[in-house]
Short mmCIF file of C-alpha atoms in Angstrom, two decimals:
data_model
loop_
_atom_site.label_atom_id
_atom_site.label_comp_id
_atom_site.label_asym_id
_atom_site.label_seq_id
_atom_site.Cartn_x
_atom_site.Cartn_y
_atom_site.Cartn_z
CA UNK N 6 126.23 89.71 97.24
CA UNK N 7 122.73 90.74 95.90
CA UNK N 8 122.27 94.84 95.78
CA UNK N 9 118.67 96.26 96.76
CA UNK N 10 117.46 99.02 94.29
CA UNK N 11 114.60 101.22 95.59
CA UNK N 12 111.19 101.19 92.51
CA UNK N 13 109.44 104.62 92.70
CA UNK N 14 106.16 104.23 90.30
CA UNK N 15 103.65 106.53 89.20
CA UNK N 16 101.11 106.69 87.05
CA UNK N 17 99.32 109.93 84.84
CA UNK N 18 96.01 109.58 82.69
CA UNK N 19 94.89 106.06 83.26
CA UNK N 20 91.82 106.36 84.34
CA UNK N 21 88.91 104.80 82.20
CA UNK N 22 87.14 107.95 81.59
CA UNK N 23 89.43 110.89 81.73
CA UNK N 24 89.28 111.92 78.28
CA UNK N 25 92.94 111.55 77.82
CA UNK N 26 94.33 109.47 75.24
CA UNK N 27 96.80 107.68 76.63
CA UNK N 28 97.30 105.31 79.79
CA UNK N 29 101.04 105.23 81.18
CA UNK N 30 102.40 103.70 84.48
CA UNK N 31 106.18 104.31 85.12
CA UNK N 32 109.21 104.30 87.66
CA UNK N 33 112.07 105.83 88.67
CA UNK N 34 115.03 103.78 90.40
CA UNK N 35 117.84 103.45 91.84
CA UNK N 36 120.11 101.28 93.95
CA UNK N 37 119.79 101.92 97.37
CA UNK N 38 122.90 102.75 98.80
CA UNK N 39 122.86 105.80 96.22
CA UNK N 40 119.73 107.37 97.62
CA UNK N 41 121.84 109.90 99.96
CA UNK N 42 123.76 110.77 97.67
CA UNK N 43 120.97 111.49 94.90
CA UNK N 44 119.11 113.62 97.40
CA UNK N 45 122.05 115.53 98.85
CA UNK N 46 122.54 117.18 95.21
CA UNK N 47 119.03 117.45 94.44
CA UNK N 48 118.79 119.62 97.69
CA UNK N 49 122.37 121.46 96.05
CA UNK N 50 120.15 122.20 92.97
CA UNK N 51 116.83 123.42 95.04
CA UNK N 52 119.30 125.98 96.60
CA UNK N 53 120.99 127.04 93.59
CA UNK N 54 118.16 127.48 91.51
CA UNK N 55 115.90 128.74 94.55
CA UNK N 56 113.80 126.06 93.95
CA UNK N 57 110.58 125.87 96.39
CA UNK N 58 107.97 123.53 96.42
CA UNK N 59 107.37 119.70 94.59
CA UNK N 60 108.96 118.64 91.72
CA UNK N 61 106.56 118.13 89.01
CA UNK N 62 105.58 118.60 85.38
CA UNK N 63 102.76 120.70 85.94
CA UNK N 64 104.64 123.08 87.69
CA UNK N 65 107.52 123.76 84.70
CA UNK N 66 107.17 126.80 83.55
CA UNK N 67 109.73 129.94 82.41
CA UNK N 68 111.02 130.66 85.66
CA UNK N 69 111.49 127.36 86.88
CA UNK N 70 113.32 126.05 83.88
CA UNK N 71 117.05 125.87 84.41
CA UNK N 72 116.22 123.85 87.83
CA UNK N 73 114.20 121.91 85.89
CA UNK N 74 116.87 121.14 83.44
CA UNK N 75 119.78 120.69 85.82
CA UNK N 76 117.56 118.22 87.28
CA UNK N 77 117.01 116.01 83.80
CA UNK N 78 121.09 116.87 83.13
CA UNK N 79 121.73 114.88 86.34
CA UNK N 80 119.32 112.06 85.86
CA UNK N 81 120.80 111.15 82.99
CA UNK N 82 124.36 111.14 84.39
CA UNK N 83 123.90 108.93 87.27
CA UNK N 84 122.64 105.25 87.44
CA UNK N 85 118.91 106.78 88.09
CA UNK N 86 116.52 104.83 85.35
CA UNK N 87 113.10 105.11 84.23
CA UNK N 88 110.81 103.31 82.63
CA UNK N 89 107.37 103.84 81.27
CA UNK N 90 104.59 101.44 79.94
CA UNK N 91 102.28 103.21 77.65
CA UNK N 92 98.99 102.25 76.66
CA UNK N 93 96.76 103.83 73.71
CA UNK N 94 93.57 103.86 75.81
CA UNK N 95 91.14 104.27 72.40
CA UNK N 96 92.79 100.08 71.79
CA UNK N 97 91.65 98.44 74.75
CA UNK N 98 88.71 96.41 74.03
CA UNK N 99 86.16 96.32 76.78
CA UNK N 100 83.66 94.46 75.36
CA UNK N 101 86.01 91.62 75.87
CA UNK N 102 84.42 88.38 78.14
CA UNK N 103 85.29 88.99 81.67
CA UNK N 104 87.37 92.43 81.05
CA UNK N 105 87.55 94.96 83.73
CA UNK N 106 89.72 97.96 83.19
CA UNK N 107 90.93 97.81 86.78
CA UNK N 108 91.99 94.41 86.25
CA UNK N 109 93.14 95.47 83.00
CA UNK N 110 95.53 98.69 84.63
CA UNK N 111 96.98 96.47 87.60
CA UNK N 112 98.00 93.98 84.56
CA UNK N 113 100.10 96.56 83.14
CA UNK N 114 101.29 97.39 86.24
CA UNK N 115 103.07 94.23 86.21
CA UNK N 116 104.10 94.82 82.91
CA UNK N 117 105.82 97.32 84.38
CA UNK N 118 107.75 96.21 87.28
CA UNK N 119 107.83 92.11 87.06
CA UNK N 120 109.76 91.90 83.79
CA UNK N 121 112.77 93.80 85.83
CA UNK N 122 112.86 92.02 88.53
CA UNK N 123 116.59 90.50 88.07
CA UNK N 124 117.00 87.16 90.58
CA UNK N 125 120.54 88.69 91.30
CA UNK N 126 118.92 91.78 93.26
CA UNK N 127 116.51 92.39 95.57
CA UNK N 128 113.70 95.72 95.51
CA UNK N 129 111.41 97.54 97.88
CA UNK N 130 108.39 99.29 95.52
CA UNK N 131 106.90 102.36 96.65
CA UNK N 132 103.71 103.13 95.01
CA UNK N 133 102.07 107.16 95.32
CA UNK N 134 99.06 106.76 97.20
CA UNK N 135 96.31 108.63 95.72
CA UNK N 136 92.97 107.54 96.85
CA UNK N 137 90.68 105.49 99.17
CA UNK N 138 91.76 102.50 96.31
CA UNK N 139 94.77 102.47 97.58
CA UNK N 140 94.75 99.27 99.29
CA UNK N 141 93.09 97.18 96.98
CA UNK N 142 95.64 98.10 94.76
CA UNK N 143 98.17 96.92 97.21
CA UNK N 144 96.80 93.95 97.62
CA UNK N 145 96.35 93.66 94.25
CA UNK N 146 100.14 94.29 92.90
CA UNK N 147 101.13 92.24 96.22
CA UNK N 148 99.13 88.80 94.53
CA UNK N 149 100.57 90.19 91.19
CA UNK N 150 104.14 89.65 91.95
CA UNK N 151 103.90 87.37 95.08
CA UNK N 152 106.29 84.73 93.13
CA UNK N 153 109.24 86.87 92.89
CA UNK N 154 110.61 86.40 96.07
CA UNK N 155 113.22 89.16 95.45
CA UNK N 156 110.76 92.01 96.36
CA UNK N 157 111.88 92.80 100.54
CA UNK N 158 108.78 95.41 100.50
CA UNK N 159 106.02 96.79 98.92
CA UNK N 160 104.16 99.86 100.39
CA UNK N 161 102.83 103.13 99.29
CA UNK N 162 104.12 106.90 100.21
CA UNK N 163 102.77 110.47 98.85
CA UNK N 164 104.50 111.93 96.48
CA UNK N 165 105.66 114.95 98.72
CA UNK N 166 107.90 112.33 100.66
CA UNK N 167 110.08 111.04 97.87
CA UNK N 168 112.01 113.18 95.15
CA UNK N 169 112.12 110.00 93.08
CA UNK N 170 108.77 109.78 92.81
CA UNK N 171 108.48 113.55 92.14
CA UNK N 172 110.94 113.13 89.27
CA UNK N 173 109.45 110.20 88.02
CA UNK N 174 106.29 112.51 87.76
CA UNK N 175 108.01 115.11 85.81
CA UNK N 176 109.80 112.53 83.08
CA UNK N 177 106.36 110.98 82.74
CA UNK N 178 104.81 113.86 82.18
CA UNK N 179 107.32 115.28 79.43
CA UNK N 180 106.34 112.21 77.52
CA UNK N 181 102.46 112.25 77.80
CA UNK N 182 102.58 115.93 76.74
CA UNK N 183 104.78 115.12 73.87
CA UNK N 184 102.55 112.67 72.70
CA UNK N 185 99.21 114.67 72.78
CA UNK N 186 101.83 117.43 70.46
CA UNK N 187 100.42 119.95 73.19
CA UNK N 188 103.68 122.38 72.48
CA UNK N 189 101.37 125.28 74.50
CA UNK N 190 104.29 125.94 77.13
CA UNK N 191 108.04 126.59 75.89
CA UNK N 192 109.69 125.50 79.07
CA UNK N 193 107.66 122.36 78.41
CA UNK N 194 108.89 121.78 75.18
CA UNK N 195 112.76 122.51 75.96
CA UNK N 196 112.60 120.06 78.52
CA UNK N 197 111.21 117.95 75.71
CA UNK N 198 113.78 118.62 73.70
CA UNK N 199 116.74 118.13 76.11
CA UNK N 200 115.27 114.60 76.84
CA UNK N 201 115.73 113.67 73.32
CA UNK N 202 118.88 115.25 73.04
CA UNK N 203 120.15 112.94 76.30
CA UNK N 204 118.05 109.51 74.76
CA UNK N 205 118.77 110.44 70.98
CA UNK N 206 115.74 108.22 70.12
CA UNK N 207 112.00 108.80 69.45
CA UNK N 208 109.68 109.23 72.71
CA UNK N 209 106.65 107.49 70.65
CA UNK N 210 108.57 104.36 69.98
CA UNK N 211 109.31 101.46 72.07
CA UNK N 212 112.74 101.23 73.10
CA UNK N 213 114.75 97.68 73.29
CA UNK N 214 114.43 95.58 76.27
CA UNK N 215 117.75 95.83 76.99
CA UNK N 216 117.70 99.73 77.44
CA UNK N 217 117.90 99.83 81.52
CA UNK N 218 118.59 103.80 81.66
CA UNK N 219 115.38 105.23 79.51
CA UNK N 220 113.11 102.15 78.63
CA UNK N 221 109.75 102.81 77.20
CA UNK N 222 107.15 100.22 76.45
CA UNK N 223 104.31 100.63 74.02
CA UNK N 224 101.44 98.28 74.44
CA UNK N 225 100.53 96.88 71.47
CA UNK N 226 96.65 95.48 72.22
CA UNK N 227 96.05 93.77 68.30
#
C-alpha cells in the first residue's frame, strides 16, 4: 500500500537582483497521516513557551528562543525532513544562449522535489504563494513534473496556513544566515549551533543523497 507524504517548499533570496548571495529553494515533509499529530504538539509548545504569532527566522530573537529550540529539538526527533537546494547566485552564467533566470529558478525547483519522488509513494506539494507570479509558476512546476504520476496535487497556500511551511522557513533561514557568517543575533546563532549539534555535519557542504532527514544540495554550475 503506497503512503502519501505532504511537500511544504519555500524559497529565501532567489531573486535575480536582491543583492544576496545565495539562491536556496527547500521543503519540509512529512507523511500524511502524521500531520495531526505534528501540529497537536506544536500547538503544546506555542502554549508552553507562550508563543504568539508565525513561526519564522526573522522573528528569533532572545525571548523567543527556547520555543524556538524546542521546536528544532522536535523536528529532528520525528520523521519531519528537509531539504534544501542551494545555489551560489555570483555562478550562474546569464550570458548563456537562451538563459532566463526564471527558467533557470523553476529548474532548480525540480531539482528540488523530482529527484524524491519515490514510485512507492504518492505526494501533494504545497508551494507559499507570494506574488501575482504565482500561477505561472504553477503552471510551470505542474509541466515540470507532469511525468511523475505519483504527485495526487499540486497547489499553493500562504505561509500563515501551514506550520510546515513556517518551519521550513525558519530551518532555511538558519542556513542562509550561516552562510553569509552574519553572527549579529545570538539567538540566531544558538539555533545555528543546535542544528549542527542534531546533523553533526557542515551546513556549507552537500550532504549524501541518501540523507532523507537533513539533505542539502549545493549546485555546482562549472
Amino acid at each position: 500500500m503506497k503512503k502519501t507524504f505532504n511537500i511544504y517548499c519555500d524559497e529565501s533570496t532567489h531573486l535575480q537582483n536582491d543583492g544576496m548571495p545565495f539562491m536556496m529553494i527547500s521543503y519540509v515533509s512529512c507523511a500524511y497521516p502524521q500531520l495531526k499529530i505534528h501540529k497537536a504538539y506544536v500547538q503544546q509548545l506555542r502554549a508552553k513557551h507562550k508563543f504568539k504569532g508565525e513561526i519564522k527566522w526573522s522573528a528569533v530573537s532572545k525571548s523567543e528562543y527556547e520555543f524556538y529550540a524546542d521546536l528544532i529539538d522536535y523536528f529532528f526527533a520525528t520523521d519531519l525532513m528537509f531539504r534544501a537546494v542551494i545555489v551560489d547566485k555570483s555562478k550562474i552564467d546569464e550570458t548563456r544562449k537562451d538563459f532566463t533566470y526564471n527558467d533557470f529558478y523553476f529548474r532548480m525547483y525540480y531539482q528540488l522535489i523530482y529527484h524524491k519522488l519515490t514510485p512507492e509513494n504518492t505526494f501533494n506539494i504545497y508551494l507559499d504563494i507570494k506574488d501575482t507570479c504565482s500561477q505561472t509558476k504553477l503552471v510551470r512546476l505542474q509541466e515540470l513534473l507532469n511525468s511523475n504520476n505519483n504527485i495526487r496535487n499540486i497547489q499553493f497556500i500562504k505561509s500563515y496556513e501551514s506550520f510546515l511551511m513556517q518551519l521550513c522557513d525558519l530551518i532555511m533561514g538558519a542556513i542562509n544566515y550561516h552562510l553569509r557568517s552574519l553572527n549579529k543575533v545570538t539567538a540566531k546563532n544558538r539555533l545555528i549551533e543546535k542544528i549542527q549539534s542534531h546533523t553533526k555535519i557542515s551546513l556549507r557542504e552537500s550532504t549524501p543523497k541518501s540523507n532523507d532527514k537533513f539533505n542539502l544540495f549545493y549546485i555546482d554550475l562549472k
